[in-house]
XYZ file of C-alpha atoms in Angstrom:
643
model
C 77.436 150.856 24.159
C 74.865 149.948 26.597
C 76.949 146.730 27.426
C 80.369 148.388 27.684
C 78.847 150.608 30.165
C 77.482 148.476 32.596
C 80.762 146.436 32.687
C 82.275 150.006 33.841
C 79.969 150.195 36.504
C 80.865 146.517 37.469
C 84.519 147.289 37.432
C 83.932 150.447 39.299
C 82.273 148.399 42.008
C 84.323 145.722 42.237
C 87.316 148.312 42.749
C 85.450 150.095 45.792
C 87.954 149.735 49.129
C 87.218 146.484 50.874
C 85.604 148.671 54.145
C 83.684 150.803 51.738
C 82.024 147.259 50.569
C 81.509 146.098 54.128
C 80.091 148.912 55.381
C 77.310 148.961 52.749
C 76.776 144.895 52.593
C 76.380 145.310 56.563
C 73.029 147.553 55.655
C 71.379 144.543 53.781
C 69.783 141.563 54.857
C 71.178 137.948 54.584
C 69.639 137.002 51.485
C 70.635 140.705 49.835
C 74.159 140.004 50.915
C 74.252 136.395 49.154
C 72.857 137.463 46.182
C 75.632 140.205 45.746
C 78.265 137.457 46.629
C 77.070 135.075 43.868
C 77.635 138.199 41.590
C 81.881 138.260 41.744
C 85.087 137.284 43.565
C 84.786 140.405 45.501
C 81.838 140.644 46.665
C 81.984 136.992 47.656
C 85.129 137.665 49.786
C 83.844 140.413 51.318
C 80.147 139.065 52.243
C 82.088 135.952 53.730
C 84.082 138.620 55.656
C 80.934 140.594 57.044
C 79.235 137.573 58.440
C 81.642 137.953 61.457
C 80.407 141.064 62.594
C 77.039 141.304 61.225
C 74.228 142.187 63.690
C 71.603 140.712 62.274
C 71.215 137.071 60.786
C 67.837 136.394 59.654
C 66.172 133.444 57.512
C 62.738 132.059 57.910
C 61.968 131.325 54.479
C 64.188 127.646 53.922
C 65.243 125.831 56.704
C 69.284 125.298 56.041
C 70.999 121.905 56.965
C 73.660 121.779 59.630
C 76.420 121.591 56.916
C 75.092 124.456 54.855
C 74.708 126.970 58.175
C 78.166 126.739 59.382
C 79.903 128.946 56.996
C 77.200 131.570 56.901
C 77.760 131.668 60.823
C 81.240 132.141 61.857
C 82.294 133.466 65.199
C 80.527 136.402 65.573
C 80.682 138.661 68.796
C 78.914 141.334 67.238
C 75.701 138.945 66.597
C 72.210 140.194 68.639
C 69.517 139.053 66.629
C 69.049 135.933 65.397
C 65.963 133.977 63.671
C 66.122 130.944 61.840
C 63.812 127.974 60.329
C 64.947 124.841 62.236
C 63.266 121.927 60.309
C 66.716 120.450 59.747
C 68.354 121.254 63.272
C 69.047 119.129 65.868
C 70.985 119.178 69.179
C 73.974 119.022 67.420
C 73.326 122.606 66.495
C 72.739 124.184 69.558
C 76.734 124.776 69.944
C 76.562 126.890 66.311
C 73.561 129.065 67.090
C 73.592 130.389 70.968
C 75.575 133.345 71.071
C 76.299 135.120 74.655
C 76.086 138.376 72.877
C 72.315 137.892 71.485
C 69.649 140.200 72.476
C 67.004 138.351 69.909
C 66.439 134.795 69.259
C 63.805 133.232 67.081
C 63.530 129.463 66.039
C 60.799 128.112 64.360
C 59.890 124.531 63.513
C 62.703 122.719 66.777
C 60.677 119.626 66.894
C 63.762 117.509 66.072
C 65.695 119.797 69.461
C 64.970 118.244 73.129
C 64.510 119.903 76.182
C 68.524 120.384 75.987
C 67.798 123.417 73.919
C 66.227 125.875 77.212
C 68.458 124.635 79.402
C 71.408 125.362 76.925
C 70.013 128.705 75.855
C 69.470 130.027 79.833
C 73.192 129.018 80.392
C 74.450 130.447 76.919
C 72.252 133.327 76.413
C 71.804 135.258 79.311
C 71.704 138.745 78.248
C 68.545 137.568 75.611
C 65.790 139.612 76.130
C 63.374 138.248 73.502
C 63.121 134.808 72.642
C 60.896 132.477 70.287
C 60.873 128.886 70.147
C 58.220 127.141 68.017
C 57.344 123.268 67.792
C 60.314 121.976 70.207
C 60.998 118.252 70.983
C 57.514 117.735 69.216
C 59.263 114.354 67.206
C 58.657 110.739 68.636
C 61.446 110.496 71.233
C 62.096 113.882 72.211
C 61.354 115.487 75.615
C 61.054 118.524 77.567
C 61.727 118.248 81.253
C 60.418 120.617 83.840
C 64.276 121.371 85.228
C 64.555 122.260 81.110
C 62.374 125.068 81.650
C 63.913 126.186 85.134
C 66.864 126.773 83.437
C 65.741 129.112 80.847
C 63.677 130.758 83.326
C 66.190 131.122 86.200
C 69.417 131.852 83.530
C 67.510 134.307 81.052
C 67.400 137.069 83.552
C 66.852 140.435 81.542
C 64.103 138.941 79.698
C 61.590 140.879 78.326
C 59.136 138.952 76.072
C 58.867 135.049 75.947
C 56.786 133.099 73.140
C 56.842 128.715 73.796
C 54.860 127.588 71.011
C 54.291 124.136 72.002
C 52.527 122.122 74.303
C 53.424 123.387 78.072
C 50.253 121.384 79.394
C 52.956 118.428 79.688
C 54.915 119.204 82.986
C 53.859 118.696 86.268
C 51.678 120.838 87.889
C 53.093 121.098 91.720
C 56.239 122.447 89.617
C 55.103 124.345 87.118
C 54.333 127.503 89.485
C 57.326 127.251 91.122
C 59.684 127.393 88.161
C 57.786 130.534 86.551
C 58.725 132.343 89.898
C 62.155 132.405 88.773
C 60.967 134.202 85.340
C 62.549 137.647 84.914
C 60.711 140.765 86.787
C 61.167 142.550 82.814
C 59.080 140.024 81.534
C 56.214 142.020 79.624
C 55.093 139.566 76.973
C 54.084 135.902 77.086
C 52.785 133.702 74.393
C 52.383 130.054 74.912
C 51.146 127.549 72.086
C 49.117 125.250 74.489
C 49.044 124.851 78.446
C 45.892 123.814 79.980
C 43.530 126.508 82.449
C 43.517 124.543 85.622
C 47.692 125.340 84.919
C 46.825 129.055 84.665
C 44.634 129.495 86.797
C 47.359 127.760 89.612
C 49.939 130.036 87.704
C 48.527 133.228 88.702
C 46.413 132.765 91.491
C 48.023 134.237 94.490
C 49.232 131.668 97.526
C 50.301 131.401 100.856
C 54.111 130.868 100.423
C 55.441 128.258 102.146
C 57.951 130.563 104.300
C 55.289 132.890 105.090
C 52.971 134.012 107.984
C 49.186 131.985 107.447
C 47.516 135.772 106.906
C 50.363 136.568 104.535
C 49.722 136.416 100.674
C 52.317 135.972 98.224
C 52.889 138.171 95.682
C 51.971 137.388 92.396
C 54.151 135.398 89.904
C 54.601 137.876 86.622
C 53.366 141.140 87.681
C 54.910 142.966 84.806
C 52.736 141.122 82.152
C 51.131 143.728 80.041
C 50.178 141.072 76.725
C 49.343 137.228 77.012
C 48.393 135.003 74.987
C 47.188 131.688 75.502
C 45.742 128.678 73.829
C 44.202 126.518 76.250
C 41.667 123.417 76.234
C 38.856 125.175 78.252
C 38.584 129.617 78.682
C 37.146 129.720 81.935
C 35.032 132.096 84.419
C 37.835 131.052 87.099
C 40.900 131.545 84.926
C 39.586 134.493 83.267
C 38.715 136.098 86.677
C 42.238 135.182 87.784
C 43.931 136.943 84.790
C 42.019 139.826 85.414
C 43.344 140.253 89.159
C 46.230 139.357 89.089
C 47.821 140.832 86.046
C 47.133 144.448 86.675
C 49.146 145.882 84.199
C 47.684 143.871 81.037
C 46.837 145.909 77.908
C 46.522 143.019 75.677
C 44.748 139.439 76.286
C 44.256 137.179 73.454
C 42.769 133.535 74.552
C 41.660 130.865 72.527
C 40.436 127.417 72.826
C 39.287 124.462 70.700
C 37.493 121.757 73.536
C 37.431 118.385 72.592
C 34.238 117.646 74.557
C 31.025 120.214 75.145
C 32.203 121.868 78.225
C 30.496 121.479 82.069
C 29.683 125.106 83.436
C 32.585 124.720 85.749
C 35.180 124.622 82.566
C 33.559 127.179 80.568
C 33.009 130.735 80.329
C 29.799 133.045 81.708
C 28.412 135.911 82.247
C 29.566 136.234 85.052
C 33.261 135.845 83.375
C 33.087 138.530 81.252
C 32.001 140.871 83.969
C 35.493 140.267 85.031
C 36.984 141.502 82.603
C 39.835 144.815 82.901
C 38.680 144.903 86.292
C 42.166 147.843 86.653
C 41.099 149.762 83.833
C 44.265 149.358 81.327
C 43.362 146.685 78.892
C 43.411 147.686 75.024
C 42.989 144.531 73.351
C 40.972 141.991 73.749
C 40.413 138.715 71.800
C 38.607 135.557 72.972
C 37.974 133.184 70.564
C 36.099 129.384 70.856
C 37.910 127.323 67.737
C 35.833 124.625 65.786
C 39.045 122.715 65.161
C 37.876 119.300 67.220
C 34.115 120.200 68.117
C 31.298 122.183 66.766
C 30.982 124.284 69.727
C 30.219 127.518 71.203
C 30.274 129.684 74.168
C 26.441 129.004 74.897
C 26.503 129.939 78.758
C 27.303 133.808 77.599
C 24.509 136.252 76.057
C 23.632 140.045 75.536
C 23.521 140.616 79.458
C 27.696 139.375 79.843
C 28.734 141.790 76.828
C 26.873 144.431 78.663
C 28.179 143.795 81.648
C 31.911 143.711 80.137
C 31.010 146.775 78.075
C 31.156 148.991 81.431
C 34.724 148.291 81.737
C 35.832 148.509 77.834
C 35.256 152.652 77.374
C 39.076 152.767 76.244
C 39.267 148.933 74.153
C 41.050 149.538 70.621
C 40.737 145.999 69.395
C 37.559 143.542 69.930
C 37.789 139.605 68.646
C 34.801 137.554 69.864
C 34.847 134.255 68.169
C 31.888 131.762 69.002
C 29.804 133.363 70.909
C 26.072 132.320 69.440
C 23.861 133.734 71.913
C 24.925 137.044 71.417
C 22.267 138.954 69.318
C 22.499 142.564 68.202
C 21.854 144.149 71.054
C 24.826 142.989 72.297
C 27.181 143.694 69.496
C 25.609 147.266 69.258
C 26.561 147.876 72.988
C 30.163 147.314 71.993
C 29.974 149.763 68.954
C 28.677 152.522 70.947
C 30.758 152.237 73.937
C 34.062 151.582 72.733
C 34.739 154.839 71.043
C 38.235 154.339 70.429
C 37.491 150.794 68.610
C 39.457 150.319 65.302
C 39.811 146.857 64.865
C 36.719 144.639 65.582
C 36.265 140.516 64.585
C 33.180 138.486 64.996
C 33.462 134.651 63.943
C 30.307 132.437 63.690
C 28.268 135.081 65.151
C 25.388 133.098 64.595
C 22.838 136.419 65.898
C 24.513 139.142 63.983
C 22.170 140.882 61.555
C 22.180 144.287 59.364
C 20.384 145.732 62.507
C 23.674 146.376 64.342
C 25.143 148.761 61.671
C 21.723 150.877 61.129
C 23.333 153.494 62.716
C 26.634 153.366 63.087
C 27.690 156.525 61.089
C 26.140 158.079 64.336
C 29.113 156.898 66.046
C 32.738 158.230 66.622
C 34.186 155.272 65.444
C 37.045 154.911 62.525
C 37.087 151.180 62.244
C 40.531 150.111 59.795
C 39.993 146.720 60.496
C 36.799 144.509 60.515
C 36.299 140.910 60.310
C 32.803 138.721 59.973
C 33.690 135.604 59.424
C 30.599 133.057 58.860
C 28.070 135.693 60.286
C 25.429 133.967 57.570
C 22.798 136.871 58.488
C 24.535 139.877 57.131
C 23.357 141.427 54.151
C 24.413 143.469 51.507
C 22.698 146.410 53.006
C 24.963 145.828 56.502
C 27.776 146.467 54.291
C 26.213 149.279 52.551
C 26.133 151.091 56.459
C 29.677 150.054 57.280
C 31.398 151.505 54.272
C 30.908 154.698 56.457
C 34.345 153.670 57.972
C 36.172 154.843 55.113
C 39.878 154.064 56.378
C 38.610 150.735 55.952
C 42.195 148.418 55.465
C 41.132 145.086 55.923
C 37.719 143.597 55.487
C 37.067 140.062 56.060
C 33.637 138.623 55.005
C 34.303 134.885 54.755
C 31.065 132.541 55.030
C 28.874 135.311 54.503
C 26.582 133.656 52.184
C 23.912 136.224 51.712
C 26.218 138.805 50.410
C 25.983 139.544 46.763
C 27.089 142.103 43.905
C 24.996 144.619 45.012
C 27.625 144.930 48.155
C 30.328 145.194 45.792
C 29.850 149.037 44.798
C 30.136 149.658 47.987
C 33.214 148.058 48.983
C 34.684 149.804 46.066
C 34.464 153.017 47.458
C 37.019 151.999 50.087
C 40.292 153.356 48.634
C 42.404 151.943 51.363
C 41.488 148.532 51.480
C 44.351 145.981 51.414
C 42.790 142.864 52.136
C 39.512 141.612 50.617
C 37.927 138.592 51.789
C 34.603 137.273 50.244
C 34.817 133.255 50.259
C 31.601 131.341 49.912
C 29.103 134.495 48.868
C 27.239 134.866 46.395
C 29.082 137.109 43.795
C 28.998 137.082 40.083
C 31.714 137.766 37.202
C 29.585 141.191 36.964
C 29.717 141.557 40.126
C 33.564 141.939 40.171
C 33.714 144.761 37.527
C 33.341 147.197 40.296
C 36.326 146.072 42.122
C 38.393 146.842 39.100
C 36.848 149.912 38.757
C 37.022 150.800 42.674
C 39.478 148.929 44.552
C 41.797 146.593 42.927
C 44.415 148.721 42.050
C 45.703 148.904 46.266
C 44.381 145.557 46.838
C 47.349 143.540 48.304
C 45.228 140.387 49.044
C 42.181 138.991 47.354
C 40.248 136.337 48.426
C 37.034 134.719 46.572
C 36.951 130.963 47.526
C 33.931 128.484 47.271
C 32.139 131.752 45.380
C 30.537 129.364 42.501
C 29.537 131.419 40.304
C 32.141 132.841 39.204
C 33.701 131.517 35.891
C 37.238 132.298 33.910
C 35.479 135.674 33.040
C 35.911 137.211 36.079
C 39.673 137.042 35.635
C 39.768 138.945 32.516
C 37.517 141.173 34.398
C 39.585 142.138 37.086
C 42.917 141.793 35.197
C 42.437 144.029 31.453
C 45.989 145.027 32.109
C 44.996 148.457 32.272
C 46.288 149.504 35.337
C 49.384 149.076 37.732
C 48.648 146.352 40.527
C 49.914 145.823 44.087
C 48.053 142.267 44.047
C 50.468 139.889 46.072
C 47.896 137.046 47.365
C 44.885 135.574 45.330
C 42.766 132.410 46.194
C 40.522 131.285 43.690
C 40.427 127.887 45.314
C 36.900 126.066 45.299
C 35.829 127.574 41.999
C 34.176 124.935 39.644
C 33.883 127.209 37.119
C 37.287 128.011 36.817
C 39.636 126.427 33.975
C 42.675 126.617 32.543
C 41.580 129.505 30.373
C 41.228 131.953 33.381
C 44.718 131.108 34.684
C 46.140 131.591 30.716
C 44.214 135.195 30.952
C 45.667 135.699 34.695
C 49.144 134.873 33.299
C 48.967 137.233 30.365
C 47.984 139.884 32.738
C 51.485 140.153 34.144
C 50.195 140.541 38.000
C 53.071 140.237 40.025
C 51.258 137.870 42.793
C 53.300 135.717 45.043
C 50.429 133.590 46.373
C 48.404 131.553 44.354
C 45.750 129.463 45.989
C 43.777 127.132 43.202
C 43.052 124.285 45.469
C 39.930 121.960 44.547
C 39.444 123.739 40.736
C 38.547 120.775 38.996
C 39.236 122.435 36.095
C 42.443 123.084 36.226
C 45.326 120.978 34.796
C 48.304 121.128 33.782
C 47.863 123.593 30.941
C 47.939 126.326 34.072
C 51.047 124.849 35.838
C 52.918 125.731 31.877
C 51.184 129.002 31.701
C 52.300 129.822 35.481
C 55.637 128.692 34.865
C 56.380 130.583 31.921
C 54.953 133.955 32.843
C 57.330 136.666 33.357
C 56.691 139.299 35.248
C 59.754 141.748 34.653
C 61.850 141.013 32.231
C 65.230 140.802 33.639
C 63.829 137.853 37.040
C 63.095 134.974 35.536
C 59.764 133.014 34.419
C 57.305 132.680 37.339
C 59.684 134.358 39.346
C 57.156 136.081 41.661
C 55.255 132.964 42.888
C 56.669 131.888 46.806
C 53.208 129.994 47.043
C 51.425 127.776 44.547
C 48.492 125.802 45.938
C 47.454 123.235 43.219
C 45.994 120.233 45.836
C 43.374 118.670 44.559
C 42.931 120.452 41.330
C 41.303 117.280 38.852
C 43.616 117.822 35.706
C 47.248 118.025 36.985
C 49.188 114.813 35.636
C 53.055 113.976 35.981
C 53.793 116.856 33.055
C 53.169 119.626 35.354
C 56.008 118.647 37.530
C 58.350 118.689 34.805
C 57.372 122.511 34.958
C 57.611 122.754 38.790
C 62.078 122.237 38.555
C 64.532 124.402 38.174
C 64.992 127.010 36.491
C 61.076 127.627 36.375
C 59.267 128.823 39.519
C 62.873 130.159 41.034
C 61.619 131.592 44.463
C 59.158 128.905 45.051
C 58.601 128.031 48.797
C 55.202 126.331 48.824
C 53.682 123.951 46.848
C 50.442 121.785 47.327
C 49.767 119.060 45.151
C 48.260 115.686 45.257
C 50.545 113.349 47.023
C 49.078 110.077 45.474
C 49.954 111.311 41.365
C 52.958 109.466 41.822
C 54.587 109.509 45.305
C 58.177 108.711 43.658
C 58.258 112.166 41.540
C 57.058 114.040 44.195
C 59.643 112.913 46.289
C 62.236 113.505 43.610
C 60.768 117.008 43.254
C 61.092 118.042 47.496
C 64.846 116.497 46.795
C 65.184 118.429 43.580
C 64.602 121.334 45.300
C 65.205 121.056 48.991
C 63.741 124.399 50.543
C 60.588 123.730 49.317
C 58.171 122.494 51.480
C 55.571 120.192 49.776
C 52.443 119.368 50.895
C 50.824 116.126 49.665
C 47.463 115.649 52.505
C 45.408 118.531 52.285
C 46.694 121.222 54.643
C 46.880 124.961 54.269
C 49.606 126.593 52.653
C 51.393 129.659 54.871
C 49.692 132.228 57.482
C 46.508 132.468 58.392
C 45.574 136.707 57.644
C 43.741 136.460 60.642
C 46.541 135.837 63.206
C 49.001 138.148 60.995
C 47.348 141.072 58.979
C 49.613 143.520 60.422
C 53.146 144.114 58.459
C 52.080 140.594 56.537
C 53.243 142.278 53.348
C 55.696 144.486 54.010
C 58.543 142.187 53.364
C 60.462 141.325 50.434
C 61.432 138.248 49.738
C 62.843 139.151 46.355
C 66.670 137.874 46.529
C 65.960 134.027 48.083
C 67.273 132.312 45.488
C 70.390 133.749 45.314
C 70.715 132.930 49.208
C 69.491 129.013 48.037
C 72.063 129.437 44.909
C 74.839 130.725 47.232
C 74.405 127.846 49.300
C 74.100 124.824 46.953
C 74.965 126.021 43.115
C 75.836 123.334 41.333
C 73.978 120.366 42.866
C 70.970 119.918 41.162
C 72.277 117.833 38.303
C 71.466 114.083 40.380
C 67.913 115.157 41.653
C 67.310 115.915 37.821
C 67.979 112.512 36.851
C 66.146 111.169 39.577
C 62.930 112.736 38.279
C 63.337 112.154 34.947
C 64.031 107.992 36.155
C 60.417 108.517 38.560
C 58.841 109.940 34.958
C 59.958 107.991 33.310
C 58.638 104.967 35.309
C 55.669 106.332 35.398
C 55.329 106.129 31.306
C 56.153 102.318 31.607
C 53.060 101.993 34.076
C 50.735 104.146 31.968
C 51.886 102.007 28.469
């Protein structure tokens, strides 16, 4: 009975008028509309129909092949927004994907495009008015030249926010201000991946023009900034200052650096910087941050008297991130607290200084902080935490490297009923410890961290997860646990949480026992086994052996995206397994999986990636069959060499 009636329903659908179906399909996203086509005839004609006038084309999760993108975009005059993963795009491409009629244009990953691709979209694309291109010409042989970028500049003339995320630092400098005067005058957002400060600093700072009396100034290049953000090799007092004047409409500044060498005074940032700082009174958000990524170093020319100094002009700052700055005691994080009353969001890293001292009071204050971040401040204390549970809207809490915090900080974190993200990597937590964030927390818990905490063992799993309530858990990292075996990840399994992120990275525990147990657990009945998991971080972990990647093809894991492994197992099956399944992206050396939280805790989770492989089934069904064999040949090798 129950069969016979959902056929009706099919039948009914299938017999809806053709514009009834459009109209509907045109309401869904890509990979919505491709897995209704792979569903019947009619739905296949009609989402192959749609894609001619839909508005929006998005896919960042695979990166298609030239072949495979051409019949999902057809001529399409209707087209204005359009992002795509371009790890398998060339040149050759650049025909297919600028549009005249696109208002939005996002490409990630162009390292195989050249320069060709700005000059191609300022001639093609000239009504764009926000554009994002990530990693181009970054392959051996590829090039970006500086009339490259005076095209996009000079063609894209309504446009309002710009992100280059790759190496601008390249081009010659007695050009590089002269192009950006071209740049639109709605330009109100810049991001660029790298560019160096002297290049700023020459950017902004305004000249005597060339056509102009000697006592007249020129005006200065992007006045309508209101948020940059820049990675650059040094933050300095003169580009800072620079920033400051000339960009008098900023609200949001967001620099970062990572020096290769310990900076001269002249290349770093002072005191007397930060005094510059919102010198016109508008800025909101405000995030410098000193990286560790070549050099263990820190901004040691800035202390107490430069926060104060910036304090005066921060009254109306919403959003603090100070990152390196290890002179800075509490007397100088405290003057933040109690000046910036409308502070909601506030991120110390390797605030060497910071101690419990700084929250004694804070539930004197005004403040409502959702956001808070300490990473590798090794001087807090369980009873800090204890103060700033006060801030009871508390969403994300980030309290990585904090070694000295324990369970007794636990109870209190539990009381915060809105907390999304949890971070608590390298402290000093216990299995019995964690029983409080099952009783407190973990049902709205979206993201769990507890990496490099030792002491926790399998039991803490089965403490968290008793199955007796309804979880929202989509990201877990229990990477760095010694403790942890293949028992925990069996008890995880059973529990049924539908996470989509797995991080188990250096366990050396774990083995291929947890591979079968993640492979086979279902969720909901009717998706699949392992069919929540887009991430699976195994690299490193000391018992995986050729078996688990029998369990890592098709049909198990179906929306995997992300895998780490160990890339010397056996290098052939691991190449069979990226053919095998083609929009995966395996990592074999070491690095990170996905986002870092920190750069994207906003809206990180509210999208669902549910349908994805129906989109990859759409595209290729049917041509699995020959990678198949070819692991099965690279395992089968592999016997031979172990016999």
């Amino acid at each position: 009975m129950a069969s016979g009636s959902v056929e009706s329903q099919s039948l009914a659908l299938d017999q809806l008028p053709t514009a009834l179906l459009a109209t509907i399909m045109t309401k869904l996203d890509i990979s919505s509309i491709c897995s209704m086509a792979v569903t019947c005839r009619t739905f296949n004609s009609c989402a192959s129909h749609i894609l001619s006038f839909l508005p929006n084309f998005h896919i960042l999760e695979i990166s298609p092949s030239m072949g495979l993108m051409k019949p999902l975009l057809p001529p399409n005059p209707y087209l204005k927004s359009l992002k795509l993963d371009c790890g398998q795009l060339n040149d050759s491409s650049v025909e297919l994907l600028l549009r005249p009629s696109l208002h939005e244009l996002c490409l990630h990953n162009c390292s195989d495009f050249s320069g060709k691709l700005l000059s191609e979209i300022g001639s093609r694309c000239k009504d764009i008015r926000s554009l994002y291109l990530g990693s181009v010409a970054e392959k051996r042989g590829r090039a970006i030249l500086i009339s490259d970028l005076e095209e996009l500049l000079g063609g894209c003339t309504q446009l309002e926010e710009l992100y280059l995320m790759f190496d601008l630092s390249l081009f010659l400098r007695h050009n590089f201000a002269r192009v950006w005067a071209l740049a639109s005058e709605k330009l109100t957002s810049l991001e660029i991946g790298y560019i160096s400060s002297v290049m700023v600093t020459e950017l902004l700072s305004p000249n005597v023009g060339p056509h102009l009396y000697p006592n007249q100034i020129q005006p200065s290049i992007l006045p309508g900034i209101q948020k940059l953000l820049l990675a650059v090799d040094y933050i300095t007092d003169t580009m800072v200052s620079t920033i400051s004047k000339g960009l008098t409409l900023l609200t949001h500044l967001e620099l970062r650096d990572a020096p290769l060498i310990e900076p001269r005074v002249t290349f770093d940032l002072t005191n007397s910087g930060l005094q510059q700082i919102n010198q016109h009174g508008r800025l909101k958000h405000l995030s410098l941050i000193r990286s560790q990524e070549f050099l263990s170093t820190y901004f040691k020319r800035v202390n107490d008297l430069g926060i104060l100094l910036m304090a005066d002009n921060c009254a109306n700052m919403e959003s603090i991130c100070l990152g390196g700055f290890c002179r800075v005691t509490d007397t100088g994080f405290k003057t933040l607290l109690h000046s910036c009353s409308s502070l909601y969001k506030l991120k110390v890293c390797h605030g060497s200084q910071l101690t419990d001292l700084v929250f004694h009071d804070i539930a004197a204050t005004s403040l409502s902080l959702t956001h808070v971040s300490f990473r590798w401040c090794n001087l807090l204390t369980n009873h800090a935490i204890r103060s700033l549970v006060c801030n009871t809207g508390l969403k994300v809490l980030d309290l990585r490297g904090c070694k000295n915090l324990g369970d007794e900080a636990l109870p209190a974190i539990s009381s915060l009923c809105e907390l999304k993200m949890l971070q608590l990597d390298n402290s000093d937590i216990t299995d019995a410890g964690m029983a409080y964030l099952r009783h407190g927390i973990i049902s709205s818990l979206i993201s769990l961290s507890v990496r490099g905490c030792k002491k926790l063992t399998d039991k803490c799993i089965s403490v968290l997860f008793d199955g007796s309530s309804k979880l929202e858990l989509q990201e877990l990292d229990l990477s760095n646990l010694p403790n942890l075996s293949d028992n925990g990840v069996l008890a995880l399994a059973k529990s049924q949480v539908p996470i989509s992120e797995l991080r188990l990275r250096q366990c050396p525990l774990i083995g291929d026992t947890s591979v079968m147990a993640l492979a086979s657990m279902q969720v909901d009945d009717d998706r699949g086994h392992g069919s929540n998991l887009r991430l699976l971080d195994l690299y490193n972990c000391g018992g995986i052996t050729q078996l688990s990647f029998r369990w890592l093809k098709k049909p198990y894991f179906p929306r995997l995206r992300w895998l780490g492994v160990m890339g010397s197992l056996n290098r052939d099956i691991v190449d069979a397994l990226a053919r095998n399944r083609p929009y995966l992206h395996v990592a074999c050396n070491g690095e990170e999986l996905g986002t870092d939280p920190w750069n994207n805790i906003d809206g990180s989770y509210m999208h669902d990636y549910e349908e994805l492989d129906e989109l990859e089934q759409w595209l290729q069904e049917g041509e699995w069959e020959s990678d198949d064999e070819e692991m099965e040949d690279a395992e089968e090798a592999e016997d031979v060499v172990m016999e």
